[in-house]
mmCIF file of C-alpha atoms and ligand atoms in Angstrom:
data_model
loop_
_atom_site.group_PDB
_atom_site.id
_atom_site.type_symbol
_atom_site.label_atom_id
_atom_site.label_comp_id
_atom_site.label_asym_id
_atom_site.label_seq_id
_atom_site.Cartn_x
_atom_site.Cartn_y
_atom_site.Cartn_z
ATOM 1 C CA MET Q 55 0.000 0.000 0.000
ATOM 2 C CA GLU Q 56 1.154 3.517 -0.744
ATOM 3 C CA ARG Q 57 2.897 5.175 2.156
ATOM 4 C CA MET Q 58 0.853 7.749 4.071
ATOM 5 C CA LYS Q 59 1.978 11.247 3.092
ATOM 6 C CA THR Q 60 3.412 13.066 6.057
ATOM 7 C CA ARG Q 61 5.344 16.266 6.499
ATOM 8 C CA GLU Q 62 9.055 16.125 7.222
ATOM 9 C CA VAL Q 63 10.102 16.883 10.783
ATOM 10 C CA ALA Q 64 13.714 17.201 11.934
ATOM 11 C CA ILE Q 65 14.709 15.726 15.280
ATOM 12 C CA GLY Q 66 18.228 16.907 15.986
ATOM 13 C CA THR Q 67 20.367 15.508 13.175
ATOM 14 C CA LYS Q 68 17.696 13.064 11.957
ATOM 15 C CA LYS Q 69 14.546 13.540 9.921
ATOM 16 C CA ILE Q 70 11.301 11.623 9.940
ATOM 17 C CA GLY Q 71 8.216 11.881 7.763
ATOM 18 C CA GLY Q 72 8.124 12.685 4.061
ATOM 19 C CA ASN Q 73 10.203 10.194 2.134
ATOM 20 C CA ASN Q 74 12.673 9.606 4.928
ATOM 21 C CA PRO Q 75 13.347 6.037 6.066
ATOM 22 C CA ILE Q 76 11.430 4.735 9.057
ATOM 23 C CA LEU Q 77 13.656 5.335 12.063
ATOM 24 C CA ILE Q 78 14.022 3.120 15.121
ATOM 25 C CA GLN Q 79 13.666 4.473 18.626
ATOM 26 C CA SER Q 80 14.123 3.070 22.079
ATOM 27 C CA MET Q 81 13.831 4.401 25.605
ATOM 28 C CA CYS Q 82 16.422 4.131 28.356
ATOM 29 C CA ASN Q 83 15.519 2.282 31.539
ATOM 30 C CA THR Q 84 18.260 3.893 33.606
ATOM 31 C CA PHE Q 85 17.625 6.771 36.000
ATOM 32 C CA THR Q 86 18.175 9.761 33.719
ATOM 33 C CA SER Q 87 19.709 11.655 36.638
ATOM 34 C CA ASP Q 88 22.490 9.045 36.549
ATOM 35 C CA ALA Q 89 24.050 10.541 33.437
ATOM 36 C CA ASP Q 90 26.951 8.074 33.269
ATOM 37 C CA ALA Q 91 24.719 4.985 33.321
ATOM 38 C CA THR Q 92 22.344 6.578 30.825
ATOM 39 C CA VAL Q 93 25.145 7.479 28.434
ATOM 40 C CA ARG Q 94 26.524 3.918 28.661
ATOM 41 C CA GLN Q 95 23.155 2.519 27.727
ATOM 42 C CA ILE Q 96 22.648 4.986 24.881
ATOM 43 C CA LEU Q 97 26.069 4.224 23.399
ATOM 44 C CA ALA Q 98 25.221 0.502 23.442
ATOM 45 C CA LEU Q 99 21.897 1.288 21.762
ATOM 46 C CA GLU Q 100 23.671 3.388 19.136
ATOM 47 C CA GLU Q 101 25.954 0.439 18.406
ATOM 48 C CA ALA Q 102 22.880 -1.760 17.983
ATOM 49 C CA GLY Q 103 21.406 0.653 15.437
ATOM 50 C CA CYS Q 104 19.050 2.823 17.477
ATOM 51 C CA ASP Q 105 18.340 6.082 15.606
ATOM 52 C CA ILE Q 106 16.653 8.177 18.300
ATOM 53 C CA ILE Q 107 16.681 7.761 22.075
ATOM 54 C CA ARG Q 108 14.127 8.848 24.649
ATOM 55 C CA VAL Q 109 14.675 9.267 28.352
ATOM 56 C CA ALA Q 110 12.212 9.802 31.172
ATOM 57 C CA VAL Q 111 12.308 13.174 32.906
ATOM 58 C CA PRO Q 112 10.421 12.719 36.171
ATOM 59 C CA ASP Q 113 12.283 15.375 38.173
ATOM 60 C CA GLU Q 114 14.634 18.356 37.980
ATOM 61 C CA GLN Q 115 17.740 16.197 38.440
ATOM 62 C CA ALA Q 116 16.791 14.275 35.314
ATOM 63 C CA ALA Q 117 16.130 17.466 33.352
ATOM 64 C CA ASP Q 118 19.476 18.866 34.453
ATOM 65 C CA ALA Q 119 21.344 15.727 33.389
ATOM 66 C CA LEU Q 120 20.233 16.119 29.753
ATOM 67 C CA GLY Q 121 23.033 18.529 28.799
ATOM 68 C CA SER Q 122 25.729 16.197 30.044
ATOM 69 C CA ILE Q 123 24.073 13.198 28.377
ATOM 70 C CA LYS Q 124 23.624 14.953 25.071
ATOM 71 C CA SER Q 125 27.239 16.069 24.906
ATOM 72 C CA ARG Q 126 28.396 12.438 25.048
ATOM 73 C CA ILE Q 127 26.036 10.719 22.596
ATOM 74 C CA HIS Q 128 25.551 10.867 18.833
ATOM 75 C CA ILE Q 129 21.826 10.389 18.262
ATOM 76 C CA PRO Q 130 18.929 12.760 18.974
ATOM 77 C CA LEU Q 131 17.781 12.880 22.582
ATOM 78 C CA VAL Q 132 14.072 13.016 23.397
ATOM 79 C CA ALA Q 133 12.756 14.024 26.822
ATOM 80 C CA ASP Q 134 9.579 12.311 28.044
ATOM 81 C CA ILE Q 135 7.576 14.428 30.460
ATOM 82 C CA HIS Q 136 4.296 13.977 32.286
ATOM 83 C CA PHE Q 137 2.331 16.236 34.631
ATOM 84 C CA ASP Q 138 4.815 19.059 35.170
ATOM 85 C CA HIS Q 139 5.244 21.504 32.299
ATOM 86 C CA ARG Q 140 8.203 23.134 34.052
ATOM 87 C CA LEU Q 141 10.181 19.932 33.519
ATOM 88 C CA ALA Q 142 9.405 20.120 29.815
ATOM 89 C CA ILE Q 143 10.690 23.691 29.640
ATOM 90 C CA ARG Q 144 13.779 22.792 31.660
ATOM 91 C CA SER Q 145 14.434 19.833 29.357
ATOM 92 C CA ILE Q 146 14.207 22.075 26.307
ATOM 93 C CA GLU Q 147 16.581 24.576 27.898
ATOM 94 C CA ASN Q 148 19.002 21.740 28.617
ATOM 95 C CA GLY Q 149 19.173 20.692 24.973
ATOM 96 C CA ALA Q 150 16.462 18.067 24.359
ATOM 97 C CA ASP Q 151 16.082 17.532 20.606
ATOM 98 C CA LYS Q 152 12.389 16.762 20.996
ATOM 99 C CA ILE Q 153 9.932 16.423 23.819
ATOM 100 C CA ARG Q 154 7.191 13.914 24.281
ATOM 101 C CA ILE Q 155 4.207 15.083 26.280
ATOM 102 C CA ASN Q 156 0.584 14.206 26.712
ATOM 103 C CA PRO Q 157 -1.007 17.655 26.480
ATOM 104 C CA GLY Q 158 -3.958 16.265 28.424
ATOM 105 C CA ASN Q 159 -1.924 15.833 31.612
ATOM 106 C CA ILE Q 160 0.650 18.620 31.382
ATOM 107 C CA GLY Q 161 -1.239 21.096 33.563
ATOM 108 C CA GLY Q 162 -3.801 22.907 31.428
ATOM 109 C CA GLU Q 163 -3.770 25.193 28.434
ATOM 110 C CA LYS Q 164 -1.581 27.942 29.927
ATOM 111 C CA ALA Q 165 1.056 25.382 30.851
ATOM 112 C CA LEU Q 166 0.865 23.873 27.376
ATOM 113 C CA GLU Q 167 1.272 27.306 25.845
ATOM 114 C CA ALA Q 168 4.449 27.880 27.855
ATOM 115 C CA VAL Q 169 5.868 24.546 26.673
ATOM 116 C CA VAL Q 170 4.995 25.271 23.040
ATOM 117 C CA GLU Q 171 6.645 28.687 23.304
ATOM 118 C CA ALA Q 172 9.832 27.141 24.669
ATOM 119 C CA ALA Q 173 9.870 24.440 21.958
ATOM 120 C CA ALA Q 174 9.250 27.046 19.255
ATOM 121 C CA ALA Q 175 12.120 29.193 20.548
ATOM 122 C CA LYS Q 176 14.484 26.250 19.961
ATOM 123 C CA GLY Q 177 12.625 24.872 16.946
ATOM 124 C CA ILE Q 178 12.361 21.383 18.397
ATOM 125 C CA PRO Q 179 9.427 19.091 17.710
ATOM 126 C CA ILE Q 180 6.797 18.047 20.183
ATOM 127 C CA ARG Q 181 5.359 14.562 20.178
ATOM 128 C CA VAL Q 182 1.752 14.459 21.199
ATOM 129 C CA GLY Q 183 1.543 11.038 22.788
ATOM 130 C CA VAL Q 184 -1.852 9.586 23.595
ATOM 131 C CA ASN Q 185 -2.007 6.176 25.264
ATOM 132 C CA SER Q 186 -4.989 3.954 25.906
ATOM 133 C CA GLY Q 187 -4.010 3.781 29.588
ATOM 134 C CA SER Q 188 -4.363 7.529 30.098
ATOM 135 C CA LEU Q 189 -7.117 8.554 27.699
ATOM 136 C CA GLU Q 190 -9.151 11.426 29.150
ATOM 137 C CA LYS Q 191 -12.608 10.866 30.598
ATOM 138 C CA LYS Q 192 -14.164 12.977 27.881
ATOM 139 C CA TYR Q 193 -13.044 10.549 25.183
ATOM 140 C CA LEU Q 194 -14.017 7.525 27.234
ATOM 141 C CA GLU Q 195 -17.520 8.888 27.804
ATOM 142 C CA ALA Q 196 -17.956 9.959 24.199
ATOM 143 C CA TYR Q 197 -17.433 6.386 22.994
ATOM 144 C CA GLY Q 198 -19.357 4.152 25.353
ATOM 145 C CA GLY Q 199 -17.297 4.546 28.521
ATOM 146 C CA ARG Q 200 -14.294 2.597 27.245
ATOM 147 C CA VAL Q 201 -11.100 3.080 25.289
ATOM 148 C CA THR Q 202 -11.784 2.999 21.576
ATOM 149 C CA ALA Q 203 -9.751 3.584 18.458
ATOM 150 C CA GLN Q 204 -11.939 6.622 17.705
ATOM 151 C CA GLY Q 205 -11.317 8.044 21.155
ATOM 152 C CA LEU Q 206 -7.533 7.738 20.786
ATOM 153 C CA VAL Q 207 -7.580 9.388 17.373
ATOM 154 C CA GLU Q 208 -9.876 12.254 18.356
ATOM 155 C CA SER Q 209 -7.893 12.946 21.515
ATOM 156 C CA ALA Q 210 -4.583 13.086 19.632
ATOM 157 C CA LEU Q 211 -5.940 15.236 16.810
ATOM 158 C CA GLU Q 212 -7.567 17.649 19.237
ATOM 159 C CA LYS Q 213 -4.251 18.157 21.044
ATOM 160 C CA ALA Q 214 -2.354 18.580 17.802
ATOM 161 C CA GLU Q 215 -4.890 21.136 16.609
ATOM 162 C CA LEU Q 216 -4.626 22.971 19.906
ATOM 163 C CA ILE Q 217 -0.863 23.293 19.486
ATOM 164 C CA ALA Q 218 -1.253 24.220 15.812
ATOM 165 C CA ALA Q 219 -3.660 26.969 16.883
ATOM 166 C CA MET Q 220 -0.851 28.289 19.103
ATOM 167 C CA GLY Q 221 1.159 28.699 15.908
ATOM 168 C CA TYR Q 222 3.409 25.637 16.087
ATOM 169 C CA ASP Q 223 3.409 22.776 13.626
ATOM 170 C CA ARG Q 224 6.583 20.797 14.294
ATOM 171 C CA LEU Q 225 4.639 17.901 15.650
ATOM 172 C CA VAL Q 226 4.682 14.143 15.807
ATOM 173 C CA ILE Q 227 1.697 12.081 16.937
ATOM 174 C CA SER Q 228 1.511 8.731 18.647
ATOM 175 C CA ILE Q 229 -1.656 6.813 19.440
ATOM 176 C CA LYS Q 230 -0.690 3.718 21.326
ATOM 177 C CA SER Q 231 -2.515 0.864 22.936
ATOM 178 C CA SER Q 232 -1.496 -2.477 24.391
ATOM 179 C CA ASN Q 233 -4.521 -3.892 22.564
ATOM 180 C CA VAL Q 234 -3.087 -4.809 19.168
ATOM 181 C CA ALA Q 235 -6.355 -4.875 17.204
ATOM 182 C CA LEU Q 236 -7.437 -1.543 18.669
ATOM 183 C CA CYS Q 237 -4.074 0.004 17.925
ATOM 184 C CA ILE Q 238 -4.222 -1.138 14.282
ATOM 185 C CA ARG Q 239 -7.747 0.233 13.944
ATOM 186 C CA ALA Q 240 -6.714 3.593 15.408
ATOM 187 C CA HIS Q 241 -3.962 3.904 12.814
ATOM 188 C CA GLU Q 242 -6.346 3.044 10.009
ATOM 189 C CA LEU Q 243 -8.635 5.805 11.259
ATOM 190 C CA ILE Q 244 -5.935 8.465 11.521
ATOM 191 C CA ARG Q 245 -4.387 7.687 8.134
ATOM 192 C CA ASN Q 246 -6.409 10.204 6.141
ATOM 193 C CA ARG Q 247 -6.925 12.734 8.917
ATOM 194 C CA THR Q 248 -3.510 14.357 9.212
ATOM 195 C CA ASP Q 249 -0.100 14.785 7.611
ATOM 196 C CA ILE Q 250 1.693 14.893 10.941
ATOM 197 C CA PRO Q 251 4.354 12.150 11.118
ATOM 198 C CA LEU Q 252 3.394 9.159 13.224
ATOM 199 C CA HIS Q 253 5.466 7.460 15.878
ATOM 200 C CA VAL Q 254 4.055 3.938 15.969
ATOM 201 C CA GLY Q 255 4.284 1.097 18.430
ATOM 202 C CA ILE Q 256 2.347 -1.284 20.620
ATOM 203 C CA THR Q 257 2.660 0.136 24.100
ATOM 204 C CA GLU Q 258 3.393 -2.008 27.141
ATOM 205 C CA ALA Q 259 3.541 -4.971 24.787
ATOM 206 C CA GLY Q 260 4.992 -7.359 27.359
ATOM 207 C CA THR Q 261 8.072 -9.420 28.010
ATOM 208 C CA LEU Q 262 10.579 -10.393 25.339
ATOM 209 C CA LYS Q 263 8.528 -13.143 23.747
ATOM 210 C CA GLU Q 264 5.014 -11.775 24.133
ATOM 211 C CA GLY Q 265 6.039 -8.197 23.443
ATOM 212 C CA SER Q 266 7.962 -9.145 20.311
ATOM 213 C CA ILE Q 267 5.040 -11.153 18.953
ATOM 214 C CA LYS Q 268 2.496 -8.414 19.703
ATOM 215 C CA SER Q 269 4.777 -5.758 18.249
ATOM 216 C CA ALA Q 270 5.396 -7.811 15.115
ATOM 217 C CA ALA Q 271 1.675 -8.423 14.637
ATOM 218 C CA GLY Q 272 0.709 -4.804 15.334
ATOM 219 C CA LEU Q 273 3.557 -3.023 13.613
ATOM 220 C CA GLY Q 274 3.408 -5.501 10.748
ATOM 221 C CA ALA Q 275 -0.211 -4.588 10.107
ATOM 222 C CA ILE Q 276 0.278 -0.846 10.619
ATOM 223 C CA LEU Q 277 3.473 -0.494 8.595
ATOM 224 C CA SER Q 278 2.217 -2.688 5.771
ATOM 225 C CA ARG Q 279 -0.698 -0.255 5.432
ATOM 226 C CA GLY Q 280 1.898 2.408 4.691
ATOM 227 C CA ILE Q 281 1.491 4.056 8.090
ATOM 228 C CA GLY Q 282 4.353 5.040 10.382
ATOM 229 C CA ASP Q 283 7.444 7.242 10.247
ATOM 230 C CA THR Q 284 9.308 6.056 13.317
ATOM 231 C CA VAL Q 285 8.852 2.924 15.430
ATOM 232 C CA ARG Q 286 9.429 1.839 18.954
ATOM 233 C CA VAL Q 287 9.080 -1.713 20.153
ATOM 234 C CA SER Q 288 8.436 -1.617 23.886
ATOM 235 C CA LEU Q 289 9.572 -4.660 25.810
ATOM 236 C CA THR Q 290 9.885 -5.467 29.486
ATOM 237 C CA GLY Q 291 13.541 -6.375 29.397
ATOM 238 C CA ASP Q 292 16.814 -5.578 27.714
ATOM 239 C CA VAL Q 293 16.472 -2.371 25.688
ATOM 240 C CA LEU Q 294 18.863 -3.724 23.065
ATOM 241 C CA GLU Q 295 16.211 -6.320 22.236
ATOM 242 C CA GLU Q 296 13.806 -3.504 21.418
ATOM 243 C CA VAL Q 297 16.134 -2.332 18.679
ATOM 244 C CA ARG Q 298 16.838 -5.853 17.418
ATOM 245 C CA THR Q 299 13.130 -6.634 17.277
ATOM 246 C CA ALA Q 300 12.317 -3.397 15.474
ATOM 247 C CA GLN Q 301 15.079 -4.117 12.949
ATOM 248 C CA LEU Q 302 13.733 -7.617 12.352
ATOM 249 C CA ILE Q 303 10.219 -6.292 11.817
ATOM 250 C CA LEU Q 304 11.337 -3.583 9.392
ATOM 251 C CA ARG Q 305 13.609 -5.965 7.554
ATOM 252 C CA SER Q 306 10.957 -8.680 7.322
ATOM 253 C CA LEU Q 307 8.574 -6.184 5.768
ATOM 254 C CA GLY Q 308 11.202 -5.093 3.259
ATOM 255 C CA LEU Q 309 11.303 -1.623 4.823
ATOM 256 C CA MET Q 310 14.904 -1.695 5.904
ATOM 257 C CA GLU Q 311 18.164 -2.755 4.398
ATOM 258 C CA GLY Q 312 21.160 -3.797 6.365
ATOM 259 C CA GLY Q 313 21.658 -6.105 9.268
ATOM 260 C CA ILE Q 314 21.773 -9.858 9.192
ATOM 261 C CA GLU Q 315 18.629 -11.850 8.625
ATOM 262 C CA MET Q 316 18.664 -15.325 10.071
ATOM 263 C CA VAL Q 317 16.620 -18.317 9.066
ATOM 264 C CA SER Q 318 16.755 -21.495 11.089
ATOM 265 C CA CYS Q 319 14.777 -24.688 10.927
ATOM 266 C CA PRO Q 320 12.418 -25.735 13.728
ATOM 267 C CA THR Q 321 14.281 -29.080 14.183
ATOM 268 C CA CYS Q 322 12.592 -32.476 13.933
ATOM 269 C CA GLY Q 323 13.296 -36.170 14.313
ATOM 270 C CA ARG Q 324 15.989 -35.916 11.658
ATOM 271 C CA THR Q 325 18.079 -33.389 13.593
ATOM 272 C CA SER Q 326 21.246 -35.036 14.840
ATOM 273 C CA ILE Q 327 23.119 -32.032 16.232
ATOM 274 C CA ASP Q 328 22.159 -29.674 19.068
ATOM 275 C CA LEU Q 329 20.723 -27.167 16.625
ATOM 276 C CA VAL Q 330 18.697 -25.215 19.191
ATOM 277 C CA ARG Q 331 21.841 -24.329 21.109
ATOM 278 C CA LEU Q 332 23.788 -23.648 17.937
ATOM 279 C CA ALA Q 333 21.054 -21.374 16.548
ATOM 280 C CA ASP Q 334 21.023 -19.390 19.819
ATOM 281 C CA GLN Q 335 24.790 -19.007 19.608
ATOM 282 C CA VAL Q 336 24.602 -17.916 15.972
ATOM 283 C CA TYR Q 337 21.863 -15.396 16.856
ATOM 284 C CA GLU Q 338 24.030 -13.889 19.593
ATOM 285 C CA LEU Q 339 27.053 -13.823 17.322
ATOM 286 C CA ILE Q 340 25.390 -12.057 14.385
ATOM 287 C CA HIS Q 341 24.025 -9.353 16.685
ATOM 288 C CA GLN Q 342 27.474 -8.316 17.844
ATOM 289 C CA PRO Q 343 28.094 -4.665 16.884
ATOM 290 C CA GLU Q 344 31.035 -5.627 14.648
ATOM 291 C CA TYR Q 345 28.607 -7.265 12.187
ATOM 292 C CA ARG Q 346 26.039 -4.479 12.254
ATOM 293 C CA HIS Q 347 26.953 -3.111 8.863
ATOM 294 C CA LEU Q 348 26.630 -6.415 7.043
ATOM 295 C CA ASN Q 349 23.604 -6.877 4.826
ATOM 296 C CA ILE Q 350 23.380 -10.648 4.454
ATOM 297 C CA ARG Q 351 21.179 -13.641 5.158
ATOM 298 C CA VAL Q 352 22.396 -16.579 7.199
ATOM 299 C CA ALA Q 353 20.833 -20.002 7.631
ATOM 300 C CA CYS Q 354 21.121 -22.509 10.429
ATOM 301 C CA MET Q 355 19.613 -25.804 9.313
ATOM 302 C CA GLY Q 356 19.390 -29.183 10.964
ATOM 303 C CA CYS Q 357 19.793 -31.678 8.166
ATOM 304 C CA VAL Q 358 20.210 -32.337 4.491
ATOM 305 C CA VAL Q 359 16.458 -32.303 3.680
ATOM 306 C CA ASN Q 360 15.999 -28.514 3.528
ATOM 307 C CA GLY Q 361 19.402 -27.536 4.822
ATOM 308 C CA PRO Q 362 21.434 -27.312 1.621
ATOM 309 C CA GLY Q 363 18.565 -25.548 -0.162
ATOM 310 C CA GLU Q 364 18.113 -22.862 2.492
ATOM 311 C CA ALA Q 365 21.841 -22.588 3.025
ATOM 312 C CA ARG Q 366 22.314 -22.125 -0.711
ATOM 313 C CA GLU Q 367 19.737 -19.324 -0.702
ATOM 314 C CA ALA Q 368 21.597 -17.671 2.132
ATOM 315 C CA ASP Q 369 24.940 -15.927 1.956
ATOM 316 C CA LEU Q 370 26.265 -18.158 4.689
ATOM 317 C CA GLY Q 371 24.767 -21.297 6.111
ATOM 318 C CA ILE Q 372 25.244 -24.201 8.440
ATOM 319 C CA CYS Q 373 23.761 -27.549 7.507
ATOM 320 C CA GLY Q 374 23.835 -30.168 10.242
ATOM 321 C CA GLY Q 375 24.644 -33.836 9.759
ATOM 322 C CA ARG Q 376 25.315 -36.655 12.241
ATOM 323 C CA GLY Q 377 27.697 -35.153 14.781
ATOM 324 C CA GLU Q 378 29.113 -32.897 12.102
ATOM 325 C CA GLY Q 379 27.972 -30.243 9.662
ATOM 326 C CA LEU Q 380 28.672 -28.297 6.518
ATOM 327 C CA ILE Q 381 29.496 -24.614 6.199
ATOM 328 C CA ILE Q 382 28.021 -23.332 2.958
ATOM 329 C CA ARG Q 383 28.997 -19.963 1.567
ATOM 330 C CA LYS Q 384 27.168 -18.517 -1.408
ATOM 331 C CA GLY Q 385 25.934 -21.958 -2.364
ATOM 332 C CA GLN Q 386 29.346 -23.654 -2.132
ATOM 333 C CA ILE Q 387 30.349 -26.107 0.569
ATOM 334 C CA VAL Q 388 33.470 -24.585 2.053
ATOM 335 C CA LYS Q 389 33.985 -26.791 5.084
ATOM 336 C CA LYS Q 390 32.854 -29.993 6.732
ATOM 337 C CA VAL Q 391 33.591 -29.894 10.460
ATOM 338 C CA ARG Q 392 32.719 -31.687 13.689
ATOM 339 C CA GLU Q 393 29.668 -30.362 15.521
ATOM 340 C CA GLU Q 394 31.691 -28.674 18.255
ATOM 341 C CA LEU Q 395 33.618 -26.676 15.635
ATOM 342 C CA LEU Q 396 30.606 -25.476 13.644
ATOM 343 C CA LEU Q 397 30.240 -22.160 15.463
ATOM 344 C CA SER Q 398 33.884 -21.174 15.162
ATOM 345 C CA ALA Q 399 33.986 -22.245 11.496
ATOM 346 C CA PHE Q 400 30.855 -20.188 10.865
ATOM 347 C CA LYS Q 401 32.400 -17.172 12.611
ATOM 348 C CA GLU Q 402 35.542 -17.456 10.560
ATOM 349 C CA GLU Q 403 33.507 -17.278 7.347
ATOM 350 C CA LEU Q 404 31.318 -14.507 8.733
ATOM 351 C CA ASP Q 405 34.404 -12.425 9.476
ATOM 352 C CA GLY Q 406 35.275 -12.719 5.787
ATOM 353 C CA PHE Q 407 32.113 -10.812 4.892
ATOM 354 C CA LYS Q 408 33.277 -7.826 6.967
ATOM 355 C CA THR Q 409 36.024 -7.060 4.523
ATOM 356 C CA LEU Q 410 33.915 -7.405 1.353
HETATM 357 FE FE1 LIG F 84 14.012 -31.379 10.161
HETATM 358 FE FE2 LIG F 84 15.970 -31.103 8.433
HETATM 359 FE FE3 LIG F 84 13.759 -29.617 8.179
HETATM 360 FE FE4 LIG F 84 15.434 -29.119 10.156
HETATM 361 S S1 LIG F 84 15.900 -28.927 7.959
HETATM 362 S S2 LIG F 84 13.224 -29.314 10.334
HETATM 363 S S3 LIG F 84 16.196 -31.132 10.671
HETATM 364 S S4 LIG F 84 13.917 -31.829 7.987
#
């Protein structure tokens, strides 16, 4: 489906909307006031391919740490503020490249006006973030006393219009829900209602497995409808997995180039090596930062039934046998090694791709 037409919005050194690529975001789970720990986490996220990073600003110490954090990282820094508009203004003064607020809980129209003025003075965008968990009463009551896709959309558009009426249009909208079907519906509804870029994601999606599945289902449906300018996968767990999962989703949908795609067989009664362990080790290996710039497909297959075929399709593959296995590179068998040497033989070949 044709991509939704949105206006271009700059966030620090990056741009979203228009014809720009869909960028990946994550959010730190360190205390922002602990600048050193936050910077460490952001640098690791940068290495993993995160394009934009958001941090929570729950107090003045966090707002005051932003300058120090920003000076030591290389990707745009977004400040996430609730309830206290003074923290938003302080974050802007301290160099935030964008702020995320829910105008419905920031302290009223006067407070919102002050935040918009501060953002306009620095020219930084504001994300209007509406979540199903904090939808205002008015939009619950208007649609049967419960959270609905219509309620999320109307709430977000009303806030965006309010800010636009204050004379500021550098906006991004997010309408998130932990209910996947509702979230998809909300994005279908907003598609033809605005040209403001959309930050998309399934909020509070869950732990690594559940959250990844819900995010893949939700973002898969939303993005394949041509909707979305920047994505965040939210997982209860390691933030690096958020970036990896987002990359896998974008790559699976053909929306992103780069990175290593892995295929592996589910194993069956023909598998005669410990393929589950080997596949986990290969997964960890290919996600090391040193391989980040590769754009290849690898296969980890259990036996000769589908193994050689998949491995041939891949740039680099392992095909298991009985206590041994083949390393196949670009369709050619390059090595036959004992099971315990498969990983190191695979790594050796993988390293060869780095210099191509
Ligand atoms: Fe089974 Fe071989 Fe298929 Fe793996 S590749 S699932 S081991 S038949």
